[in-house]
Amino acid sequence: MSYLEQAKQYTGNDVEQIFFRPLLTGPSAEALGVRVLYNLPMPTVVQLWDGQRNALQKFTAAGWTGGDPAKKYQKKIDMHRVKAELGFSAADYFSLVYEQIAARADVNMEDLTGTLLEQAETELFRRVIAENIRATMWAGDTTAAAGYNTFDGFLKFFKEAVDKEAINYTSYTAAQMTEADFVVTLFDNLWQHADTRVCDAKAEGTLAFFVSSDLYYLYEKYLDARGGEGAYREQIDGRRELTYHGIPVIDVRMGSYLASTALHQSFCLLTDRRNLVLAVNTADTPGNEVRMWYNPDEMENRQRAVFSAGCEVLDETMLIYAYRE
């Protein structure tokens, strides 16, 4: 056998349960670093409640002292219908899928059932979609002629907000980045000028620095120079994750995607993770599907997924941003 010719189509609940839910929930969703909303009814609207402050009152007499009702704000996430399509030479595709199966310890290579092949094909396509959703979430620009232009990403929002002076931001230069300790100065500057509600999120464990890879590397170099046995061991073994004063420092890993765009190439963002929202819907639009089939005319294996996606910053005042000029 050197070709995979059996067609596979997921629609309705199968799209959700078999394909997208493992991609957008649990550890997979946490790896994105932001808040993920999956299959909320469209149009996707996030309800934001402003809790009543000073709710405790003296108990002196009967009657209602609750004051005004809690304020409710709504934020609508602009969802876009997108599709992902891939085509492989039949021989190459078989090799890719076969490699997925051969890497498993519980597989009898003399008896490859249809279920094993289906799982391997699904995992191969799922990885591609996951990475493209992540990339578009940051670098998406619907005005671009090519590239990641299916829905607008966070970096486009930040750039436009900076141009309009609509968010709390600062800037730095390439010359400032010649010293490793600059990155600590930058982190401290963002912390000191952030909204108090942003700082309060630290206690909830939801605050994070989202940084470009150059700043992440600069922070690693700063830690390497601290000296001591711990720093030496980390320099040799590497660091699984970085934090600054207990706040995670997340490398968004977008360098290869941003080079051909007009978006900021180097940046640092301090915000509550829940303030950055990615929404994906596979249920509310007719025609949403995942399909994998063999085209005998072209001797090509093809894959297609159709769904809706979009992202949004819920509260502009709950973030502080820095970028390289």
PDB file of N, CA and C in Angstrom, residues 82-175:
ATOM      1  N   VAL A  82     -13.812  31.125   7.541  1.00  0.00           N
ATOM      2  CA  VAL A  82     -12.505  30.823   6.963  1.00  0.00           C
ATOM      3  C   VAL A  82     -12.484  29.364   6.514  1.00  0.00           C
ATOM      4  N   LYS A  83     -11.498  29.061   5.686  1.00  0.00           N
ATOM      5  CA  LYS A  83     -11.285  27.667   5.315  1.00  0.00           C
ATOM      6  C   LYS A  83      -9.792  27.393   5.267  1.00  0.00           C
ATOM      7  N   ALA A  84      -9.447  26.164   5.583  1.00  0.00           N
ATOM      8  CA  ALA A  84      -8.059  25.711   5.494  1.00  0.00           C
ATOM      9  C   ALA A  84      -8.006  24.579   4.491  1.00  0.00           C
ATOM     10  N   GLU A  85      -7.094  24.684   3.529  1.00  0.00           N
ATOM     11  CA  GLU A  85      -6.977  23.661   2.502  1.00  0.00           C
ATOM     12  C   GLU A  85      -5.517  23.274   2.304  1.00  0.00           C
ATOM     13  N   LEU A  86      -5.282  21.975   2.217  1.00  0.00           N
ATOM     14  CA  LEU A  86      -3.938  21.453   1.979  1.00  0.00           C
ATOM     15  C   LEU A  86      -4.000  20.374   0.914  1.00  0.00           C
ATOM     16  N   GLY A  87      -2.960  20.306   0.100  1.00  0.00           N
ATOM     17  CA  GLY A  87      -2.851  19.248  -0.895  1.00  0.00           C
ATOM     18  C   GLY A  87      -1.478  18.602  -0.832  1.00  0.00           C
ATOM     19  N   PHE A  88      -1.420  17.290  -0.893  1.00  0.00           N
ATOM     20  CA  PHE A  88      -0.164  16.554  -0.824  1.00  0.00           C
ATOM     21  C   PHE A  88      -0.080  15.571  -1.983  1.00  0.00           C
ATOM     22  N   SER A  89       1.104  15.396  -2.493  1.00  0.00           N
ATOM     23  CA  SER A  89       1.338  14.272  -3.392  1.00  0.00           C
ATOM     24  C   SER A  89       0.959  12.990  -2.652  1.00  0.00           C
ATOM     25  N   ALA A  90       0.274  12.092  -3.329  1.00  0.00           N
ATOM     26  CA  ALA A  90      -0.240  10.893  -2.667  1.00  0.00           C
ATOM     27  C   ALA A  90       0.860  10.098  -1.968  1.00  0.00           C
ATOM     28  N   ALA A  91       2.022   9.967  -2.628  1.00  0.00           N
ATOM     29  CA  ALA A  91       3.122   9.212  -2.018  1.00  0.00           C
ATOM     30  C   ALA A  91       3.665   9.931  -0.787  1.00  0.00           C
ATOM     31  N   ASP A  92       3.817  11.259  -0.895  1.00  0.00           N
ATOM     32  CA  ASP A  92       4.316  12.028   0.249  1.00  0.00           C
ATOM     33  C   ASP A  92       3.333  11.979   1.409  1.00  0.00           C
ATOM     34  N   TYR A  93       2.060  12.056   1.088  1.00  0.00           N
ATOM     35  CA  TYR A  93       1.035  12.049   2.132  1.00  0.00           C
ATOM     36  C   TYR A  93       1.045  10.725   2.888  1.00  0.00           C
ATOM     37  N   PHE A  94       1.164   9.634   2.141  1.00  0.00           N
ATOM     38  CA  PHE A  94       1.217   8.323   2.803  1.00  0.00           C
ATOM     39  C   PHE A  94       2.411   8.250   3.745  1.00  0.00           C
ATOM     40  N   SER A  95       3.565   8.775   3.331  1.00  0.00           N
ATOM     41  CA  SER A  95       4.751   8.749   4.179  1.00  0.00           C
ATOM     42  C   SER A  95       4.549   9.548   5.454  1.00  0.00           C
ATOM     43  N   LEU A  96       3.903  10.719   5.333  1.00  0.00           N
ATOM     44  CA  LEU A  96       3.645  11.550   6.505  1.00  0.00           C
ATOM     45  C   LEU A  96       2.729  10.842   7.499  1.00  0.00           C
ATOM     46  N   VAL A  97       1.657  10.252   6.995  1.00  0.00           N
ATOM     47  CA  VAL A  97       0.710   9.559   7.872  1.00  0.00           C
ATOM     48  C   VAL A  97       1.341   8.302   8.455  1.00  0.00           C
ATOM     49  N   TYR A  98       2.095   7.575   7.639  1.00  0.00           N
ATOM     50  CA  TYR A  98       2.743   6.357   8.112  1.00  0.00           C
ATOM     51  C   TYR A  98       3.720   6.670   9.241  1.00  0.00           C
ATOM     52  N   GLU A  99       4.411   7.806   9.125  1.00  0.00           N
ATOM     53  CA  GLU A  99       5.351   8.200  10.176  1.00  0.00           C
ATOM     54  C   GLU A  99       4.621   8.463  11.489  1.00  0.00           C
ATOM     55  N   GLN A 100       3.422   9.064  11.414  1.00  0.00           N
ATOM     56  CA  GLN A 100       2.634   9.304  12.621  1.00  0.00           C
ATOM     57  C   GLN A 100       2.307   7.995  13.327  1.00  0.00           C
ATOM     58  N   ILE A 101       2.009   6.954  12.544  1.00  0.00           N
ATOM     59  CA  ILE A 101       1.637   5.669  13.127  1.00  0.00           C
ATOM     60  C   ILE A 101       2.861   4.929  13.653  1.00  0.00           C
ATOM     61  N   ALA A 102       3.950   4.950  12.878  1.00  0.00           N
ATOM     62  CA  ALA A 102       5.156   4.205  13.255  1.00  0.00           C
ATOM     63  C   ALA A 102       5.760   4.701  14.562  1.00  0.00           C
ATOM     64  N   ALA A 103       5.498   5.958  14.927  1.00  0.00           N
ATOM     65  CA  ALA A 103       6.066   6.522  16.151  1.00  0.00           C
ATOM     66  C   ALA A 103       5.356   6.024  17.401  1.00  0.00           C
ATOM     67  N   ARG A 104       4.215   5.356  17.230  1.00  0.00           N
ATOM     68  CA  ARG A 104       3.457   4.863  18.382  1.00  0.00           C
ATOM     69  C   ARG A 104       3.940   3.475  18.786  1.00  0.00           C
ATOM     70  N   ALA A 105       4.015   3.251  20.106  1.00  0.00           N
ATOM     71  CA  ALA A 105       4.521   1.973  20.608  1.00  0.00           C
ATOM     72  C   ALA A 105       3.451   0.884  20.605  1.00  0.00           C
ATOM     73  N   ASP A 106       2.170   1.267  20.520  1.00  0.00           N
ATOM     74  CA  ASP A 106       1.086   0.297  20.654  1.00  0.00           C
ATOM     75  C   ASP A 106       0.493  -0.126  19.312  1.00  0.00           C
ATOM     76  N   VAL A 107       1.267   0.010  18.251  1.00  0.00           N
ATOM     77  CA  VAL A 107       0.746  -0.268  16.917  1.00  0.00           C
ATOM     78  C   VAL A 107       1.400  -1.514  16.332  1.00  0.00           C
ATOM     79  N   ASN A 108       0.578  -2.385  15.782  1.00  0.00           N
ATOM     80  CA  ASN A 108       1.065  -3.538  15.033  1.00  0.00           C
ATOM     81  C   ASN A 108       1.149  -3.122  13.570  1.00  0.00           C
ATOM     82  N   MET A 109       2.354  -2.938  13.074  1.00  0.00           N
ATOM     83  CA  MET A 109       2.535  -2.428  11.716  1.00  0.00           C
ATOM     84  C   MET A 109       2.057  -3.408  10.651  1.00  0.00           C
ATOM     85  N   GLU A 110       1.807  -4.670  11.040  1.00  0.00           N
ATOM     86  CA  GLU A 110       1.301  -5.644  10.079  1.00  0.00           C
ATOM     87  C   GLU A 110      -0.223  -5.599   9.964  1.00  0.00           C
ATOM     88  N   ASP A 111      -0.850  -4.839  10.856  1.00  0.00           N
ATOM     89  CA  ASP A 111      -2.313  -4.783  10.862  1.00  0.00           C
ATOM     90  C   ASP A 111      -2.761  -3.345  11.116  1.00  0.00           C
ATOM     91  N   LEU A 112      -2.638  -2.511  10.104  1.00  0.00           N
ATOM     92  CA  LEU A 112      -3.046  -1.108  10.213  1.00  0.00           C
ATOM     93  C   LEU A 112      -4.530  -0.994   9.846  1.00  0.00           C
ATOM     94  N   THR A 113      -5.330  -0.715  10.846  1.00  0.00           N
ATOM     95  CA  THR A 113      -6.765  -0.614  10.606  1.00  0.00           C
ATOM     96  C   THR A 113      -7.129   0.780  10.135  1.00  0.00           C
ATOM     97  N   GLY A 114      -8.354   0.906   9.633  1.00  0.00           N
ATOM     98  CA  GLY A 114      -8.828   2.203   9.168  1.00  0.00           C
ATOM     99  C   GLY A 114      -8.861   3.241  10.273  1.00  0.00           C
ATOM    100  N   THR A 115      -9.145   2.826  11.507  1.00  0.00           N
ATOM    101  CA  THR A 115      -9.213   3.759  12.634  1.00  0.00           C
ATOM    102  C   THR A 115      -7.861   4.398  12.900  1.00  0.00           C
ATOM    103  N   LEU A 116      -6.803   3.608  12.863  1.00  0.00           N
ATOM    104  CA  LEU A 116      -5.462   4.149  13.103  1.00  0.00           C
ATOM    105  C   LEU A 116      -5.076   5.145  12.024  1.00  0.00           C
ATOM    106  N   LEU A 117      -5.377   4.821  10.789  1.00  0.00           N
ATOM    107  CA  LEU A 117      -5.068   5.734   9.698  1.00  0.00           C
ATOM    108  C   LEU A 117      -5.859   7.028   9.833  1.00  0.00           C
ATOM    109  N   GLU A 118      -7.108   6.902  10.220  1.00  0.00           N
ATOM    110  CA  GLU A 118      -7.950   8.091  10.379  1.00  0.00           C
ATOM    111  C   GLU A 118      -7.418   8.985  11.488  1.00  0.00           C
ATOM    112  N   GLN A 119      -7.019   8.400  12.602  1.00  0.00           N
ATOM    113  CA  GLN A 119      -6.465   9.182  13.710  1.00  0.00           C
ATOM    114  C   GLN A 119      -5.194   9.902  13.285  1.00  0.00           C
ATOM    115  N   ALA A 120      -4.351   9.225  12.523  1.00  0.00           N
ATOM    116  CA  ALA A 120      -3.099   9.830  12.087  1.00  0.00           C
ATOM    117  C   ALA A 120      -3.348  10.973  11.116  1.00  0.00           C
ATOM    118  N   GLU A 121      -4.271  10.787  10.175  1.00  0.00           N
ATOM    119  CA  GLU A 121      -4.598  11.851   9.231  1.00  0.00           C
ATOM    120  C   GLU A 121      -5.199  13.050   9.953  1.00  0.00           C
ATOM    121  N   THR A 122      -6.088  12.781  10.905  1.00  0.00           N
ATOM    122  CA  THR A 122      -6.729  13.856  11.660  1.00  0.00           C
ATOM    123  C   THR A 122      -5.711  14.657  12.454  1.00  0.00           C
ATOM    124  N   GLU A 123      -4.792  13.968  13.102  1.00  0.00           N
ATOM    125  CA  GLU A 123      -3.773  14.654  13.898  1.00  0.00           C
ATOM    126  C   GLU A 123      -2.867  15.502  13.019  1.00  0.00           C
ATOM    127  N   LEU A 124      -2.527  15.011  11.850  1.00  0.00           N
ATOM    128  CA  LEU A 124      -1.672  15.757  10.920  1.00  0.00           C
ATOM    129  C   LEU A 124      -2.333  17.072  10.520  1.00  0.00           C
ATOM    130  N   PHE A 125      -3.604  17.020  10.161  1.00  0.00           N
ATOM    131  CA  PHE A 125      -4.333  18.219   9.742  1.00  0.00           C
ATOM    132  C   PHE A 125      -4.598  19.146  10.923  1.00  0.00           C
ATOM    133  N   ARG A 126      -4.884  18.567  12.079  1.00  0.00           N
ATOM    134  CA  ARG A 126      -5.185  19.364  13.273  1.00  0.00           C
ATOM    135  C   ARG A 126      -3.994  20.233  13.666  1.00  0.00           C
ATOM    136  N   ARG A 127      -2.800  19.703  13.557  1.00  0.00           N
ATOM    137  CA  ARG A 127      -1.605  20.484  13.907  1.00  0.00           C
ATOM    138  C   ARG A 127      -1.455  21.698  12.993  1.00  0.00           C
ATOM    139  N   VAL A 128      -1.720  21.495  11.703  1.00  0.00           N
ATOM    140  CA  VAL A 128      -1.604  22.601  10.759  1.00  0.00           C
ATOM    141  C   VAL A 128      -2.612  23.698  11.089  1.00  0.00           C
ATOM    142  N   ILE A 129      -3.849  23.304  11.353  1.00  0.00           N
ATOM    143  CA  ILE A 129      -4.887  24.290  11.666  1.00  0.00           C
ATOM    144  C   ILE A 129      -4.566  25.011  12.968  1.00  0.00           C
ATOM    145  N   ALA A 130      -4.094  24.285  13.973  1.00  0.00           N
ATOM    146  CA  ALA A 130      -3.765  24.902  15.262  1.00  0.00           C
ATOM    147  C   ALA A 130      -2.716  25.985  15.096  1.00  0.00           C
ATOM    148  N   GLU A 131      -1.668  25.715  14.336  1.00  0.00           N
ATOM    149  CA  GLU A 131      -0.607  26.694  14.155  1.00  0.00           C
ATOM    150  C   GLU A 131      -1.084  27.894  13.353  1.00  0.00           C
ATOM    151  N   ASN A 132      -1.935  27.659  12.375  1.00  0.00           N
ATOM    152  CA  ASN A 132      -2.433  28.778  11.568  1.00  0.00           C
ATOM    153  C   ASN A 132      -3.425  29.643  12.337  1.00  0.00           C
ATOM    154  N   ILE A 133      -4.216  29.048  13.205  1.00  0.00           N
ATOM    155  CA  ILE A 133      -5.091  29.842  14.071  1.00  0.00           C
ATOM    156  C   ILE A 133      -4.242  30.691  15.006  1.00  0.00           C
ATOM    157  N   ARG A 134      -3.202  30.098  15.587  1.00  0.00           N
ATOM    158  CA  ARG A 134      -2.322  30.838  16.496  1.00  0.00           C
ATOM    159  C   ARG A 134      -1.637  31.995  15.777  1.00  0.00           C
ATOM    160  N   ALA A 135      -1.135  31.734  14.577  1.00  0.00           N
ATOM    161  CA  ALA A 135      -0.437  32.782  13.836  1.00  0.00           C
ATOM    162  C   ALA A 135      -1.375  33.918  13.460  1.00  0.00           C
ATOM    163  N   THR A 136      -2.582  33.583  12.989  1.00  0.00           N
ATOM    164  CA  THR A 136      -3.532  34.624  12.601  1.00  0.00           C
ATOM    165  C   THR A 136      -4.031  35.397  13.810  1.00  0.00           C
ATOM    166  N   MET A 137      -4.148  34.731  14.927  1.00  0.00           N
ATOM    167  CA  MET A 137      -4.574  35.392  16.159  1.00  0.00           C
ATOM    168  C   MET A 137      -3.670  36.570  16.502  1.00  0.00           C
ATOM    169  N   TRP A 138      -2.387  36.472  16.189  1.00  0.00           N
ATOM    170  CA  TRP A 138      -1.443  37.557  16.466  1.00  0.00           C
ATOM    171  C   TRP A 138      -1.196  38.432  15.239  1.00  0.00           C
ATOM    172  N   ALA A 139      -0.982  37.833  14.078  1.00  0.00           N
ATOM    173  CA  ALA A 139      -0.517  38.590  12.906  1.00  0.00           C
ATOM    174  C   ALA A 139      -1.594  38.814  11.855  1.00  0.00           C
ATOM    175  N   GLY A 140      -2.838  38.452  12.139  1.00  0.00           N
ATOM    176  CA  GLY A 140      -3.886  38.590  11.143  1.00  0.00           C
ATOM    177  C   GLY A 140      -4.151  40.035  10.752  1.00  0.00           C
ATOM    178  N   ASP A 141      -4.394  40.260   9.456  1.00  0.00           N
ATOM    179  CA  ASP A 141      -4.691  41.593   8.933  1.00  0.00           C
ATOM    180  C   ASP A 141      -5.576  41.431   7.705  1.00  0.00           C
ATOM    181  N   THR A 142      -6.861  41.751   7.850  1.00  0.00           N
ATOM    182  CA  THR A 142      -7.815  41.541   6.757  1.00  0.00           C
ATOM    183  C   THR A 142      -7.570  42.480   5.590  1.00  0.00           C
ATOM    184  N   THR A 143      -6.798  43.531   5.782  1.00  0.00           N
ATOM    185  CA  THR A 143      -6.511  44.457   4.674  1.00  0.00           C
ATOM    186  C   THR A 143      -5.311  44.008   3.855  1.00  0.00           C
ATOM    187  N   ALA A 144      -4.594  42.993   4.286  1.00  0.00           N
ATOM    188  CA  ALA A 144      -3.422  42.517   3.554  1.00  0.00           C
ATOM    189  C   ALA A 144      -3.861  41.768   2.297  1.00  0.00           C
ATOM    190  N   ALA A 145      -3.078  41.927   1.235  1.00  0.00           N
ATOM    191  CA  ALA A 145      -3.400  41.272  -0.025  1.00  0.00           C
ATOM    192  C   ALA A 145      -3.149  39.769   0.028  1.00  0.00           C
ATOM    193  N   ALA A 146      -2.230  39.355   0.872  1.00  0.00           N
ATOM    194  CA  ALA A 146      -1.884  37.938   0.995  1.00  0.00           C
ATOM    195  C   ALA A 146      -1.444  37.669   2.431  1.00  0.00           C
ATOM    196  N   GLY A 147      -1.145  36.399   2.702  1.00  0.00           N
ATOM    197  CA  GLY A 147      -0.688  36.047   4.038  1.00  0.00           C
ATOM    198  C   GLY A 147      -1.847  35.760   4.968  1.00  0.00           C
ATOM    199  N   TYR A 148      -1.703  36.112   6.215  1.00  0.00           N
ATOM    200  CA  TYR A 148      -2.704  35.791   7.233  1.00  0.00           C
ATOM    201  C   TYR A 148      -3.748  36.907   7.275  1.00  0.00           C
ATOM    202  N   ASN A 149      -4.711  36.830   6.362  1.00  0.00           N
ATOM    203  CA  ASN A 149      -5.667  37.918   6.189  1.00  0.00           C
ATOM    204  C   ASN A 149      -7.120  37.482   6.344  1.00  0.00           C
ATOM    205  N   THR A 150      -7.355  36.380   7.048  1.00  0.00           N
ATOM    206  CA  THR A 150      -8.724  35.895   7.208  1.00  0.00           C
ATOM    207  C   THR A 150      -9.467  36.628   8.319  1.00  0.00           C
ATOM    208  N   PHE A 151      -8.791  37.002   9.392  1.00  0.00           N
ATOM    209  CA  PHE A 151      -9.388  37.855  10.431  1.00  0.00           C
ATOM    210  C   PHE A 151      -8.279  38.656  11.094  1.00  0.00           C
ATOM    211  N   ASP A 152      -8.651  39.787  11.692  1.00  0.00           N
ATOM    212  CA  ASP A 152      -7.664  40.686  12.293  1.00  0.00           C
ATOM    213  C   ASP A 152      -7.132  40.114  13.600  1.00  0.00           C
ATOM    214  N   GLY A 153      -5.806  40.230  13.787  1.00  0.00           N
ATOM    215  CA  GLY A 153      -5.166  39.730  14.981  1.00  0.00           C
ATOM    216  C   GLY A 153      -4.885  40.828  15.995  1.00  0.00           C
ATOM    217  N   PHE A 154      -4.324  40.432  17.114  1.00  0.00           N
ATOM    218  CA  PHE A 154      -4.066  41.364  18.206  1.00  0.00           C
ATOM    219  C   PHE A 154      -3.068  42.445  17.814  1.00  0.00           C
ATOM    220  N   LEU A 155      -2.034  42.086  17.066  1.00  0.00           N
ATOM    221  CA  LEU A 155      -0.995  43.062  16.745  1.00  0.00           C
ATOM    222  C   LEU A 155      -1.517  44.171  15.839  1.00  0.00           C
ATOM    223  N   LYS A 156      -2.479  43.861  14.989  1.00  0.00           N
ATOM    224  CA  LYS A 156      -3.082  44.926  14.187  1.00  0.00           C
ATOM    225  C   LYS A 156      -3.849  45.885  15.084  1.00  0.00           C
ATOM    226  N   PHE A 157      -4.564  45.320  16.063  1.00  0.00           N
ATOM    227  CA  PHE A 157      -5.290  46.176  17.002  1.00  0.00           C
ATOM    228  C   PHE A 157      -4.325  47.079  17.758  1.00  0.00           C
ATOM    229  N   PHE A 158      -3.204  46.525  18.225  1.00  0.00           N
ATOM    230  CA  PHE A 158      -2.248  47.324  18.994  1.00  0.00           C
ATOM    231  C   PHE A 158      -1.655  48.441  18.133  1.00  0.00           C
ATOM    232  N   LYS A 159      -1.307  48.115  16.894  1.00  0.00           N
ATOM    233  CA  LYS A 159      -0.706  49.126  16.020  1.00  0.00           C
ATOM    234  C   LYS A 159      -1.687  50.271  15.746  1.00  0.00           C
ATOM    235  N   GLU A 160      -2.925  49.925  15.440  1.00  0.00           N
ATOM    236  CA  GLU A 160      -3.922  50.958  15.175  1.00  0.00           C
ATOM    237  C   GLU A 160      -4.221  51.773  16.427  1.00  0.00           C
ATOM    238  N   ALA A 161      -4.243  51.115  17.590  1.00  0.00           N
ATOM    239  CA  ALA A 161      -4.506  51.823  18.836  1.00  0.00           C
ATOM    240  C   ALA A 161      -3.364  52.771  19.183  1.00  0.00           C
ATOM    241  N   VAL A 162      -2.115  52.362  18.886  1.00  0.00           N
ATOM    242  CA  VAL A 162      -0.969  53.239  19.107  1.00  0.00           C
ATOM    243  C   VAL A 162      -1.047  54.450  18.186  1.00  0.00           C
ATOM    244  N   ASP A 163      -1.378  54.223  16.919  1.00  0.00           N
ATOM    245  CA  ASP A 163      -1.486  55.324  15.961  1.00  0.00           C
ATOM    246  C   ASP A 163      -2.549  56.340  16.388  1.00  0.00           C
ATOM    247  N   LYS A 164      -3.609  55.844  17.013  1.00  0.00           N
ATOM    248  CA  LYS A 164      -4.691  56.729  17.471  1.00  0.00           C
ATOM    249  C   LYS A 164      -4.482  57.200  18.910  1.00  0.00           C
ATOM    250  N   GLU A 165      -3.401  56.703  19.554  1.00  0.00           N
ATOM    251  CA  GLU A 165      -3.138  56.991  20.961  1.00  0.00           C
ATOM    252  C   GLU A 165      -4.338  56.604  21.823  1.00  0.00           C
ATOM    253  N   ALA A 166      -4.887  55.434  21.515  1.00  0.00           N
ATOM    254  CA  ALA A 166      -6.086  54.968  22.211  1.00  0.00           C
ATOM    255  C   ALA A 166      -5.789  53.994  23.343  1.00  0.00           C
ATOM    256  N   ILE A 167      -4.515  53.615  23.512  1.00  0.00           N
ATOM    257  CA  ILE A 167      -4.144  52.713  24.598  1.00  0.00           C
ATOM    258  C   ILE A 167      -2.926  53.275  25.327  1.00  0.00           C
ATOM    259  N   ASN A 168      -2.657  52.700  26.486  1.00  0.00           N
ATOM    260  CA  ASN A 168      -1.491  53.076  27.275  1.00  0.00           C
ATOM    261  C   ASN A 168      -0.272  52.363  26.681  1.00  0.00           C
ATOM    262  N   TYR A 169       0.674  53.125  26.137  1.00  0.00           N
ATOM    263  CA  TYR A 169       1.804  52.499  25.455  1.00  0.00           C
ATOM    264  C   TYR A 169       3.076  53.323  25.642  1.00  0.00           C
ATOM    265  N   THR A 170       4.186  52.680  25.315  1.00  0.00           N
ATOM    266  CA  THR A 170       5.485  53.334  25.285  1.00  0.00           C
ATOM    267  C   THR A 170       6.277  52.723  24.138  1.00  0.00           C
ATOM    268  N   SER A 171       7.462  53.244  23.868  1.00  0.00           N
ATOM    269  CA  SER A 171       8.276  52.716  22.779  1.00  0.00           C
ATOM    270  C   SER A 171       9.734  52.641  23.209  1.00  0.00           C
ATOM    271  N   TYR A 172      10.509  51.903  22.446  1.00  0.00           N
ATOM    272  CA  TYR A 172      11.939  51.783  22.702  1.00  0.00           C
ATOM    273  C   TYR A 172      12.648  51.657  21.361  1.00  0.00           C
ATOM    274  N   THR A 173      13.956  51.740  21.387  1.00  0.00           N
ATOM    275  CA  THR A 173      14.742  51.705  20.154  1.00  0.00           C
ATOM    276  C   THR A 173      15.636  50.473  20.133  1.00  0.00           C
ATOM    277  N   ALA A 174      16.163  50.175  18.955  1.00  0.00           N
ATOM    278  CA  ALA A 174      17.081  49.040  18.821  1.00  0.00           C
ATOM    279  C   ALA A 174      18.349  49.276  19.626  1.00  0.00           C
ATOM    280  N   ALA A 175      18.780  50.545  19.728  1.00  0.00           N
ATOM    281  CA  ALA A 175      19.993  50.863  20.485  1.00  0.00           C
ATOM    282  C   ALA A 175      19.831  50.514  21.966  1.00  0.00           C
TER     283      ALA A 175
END
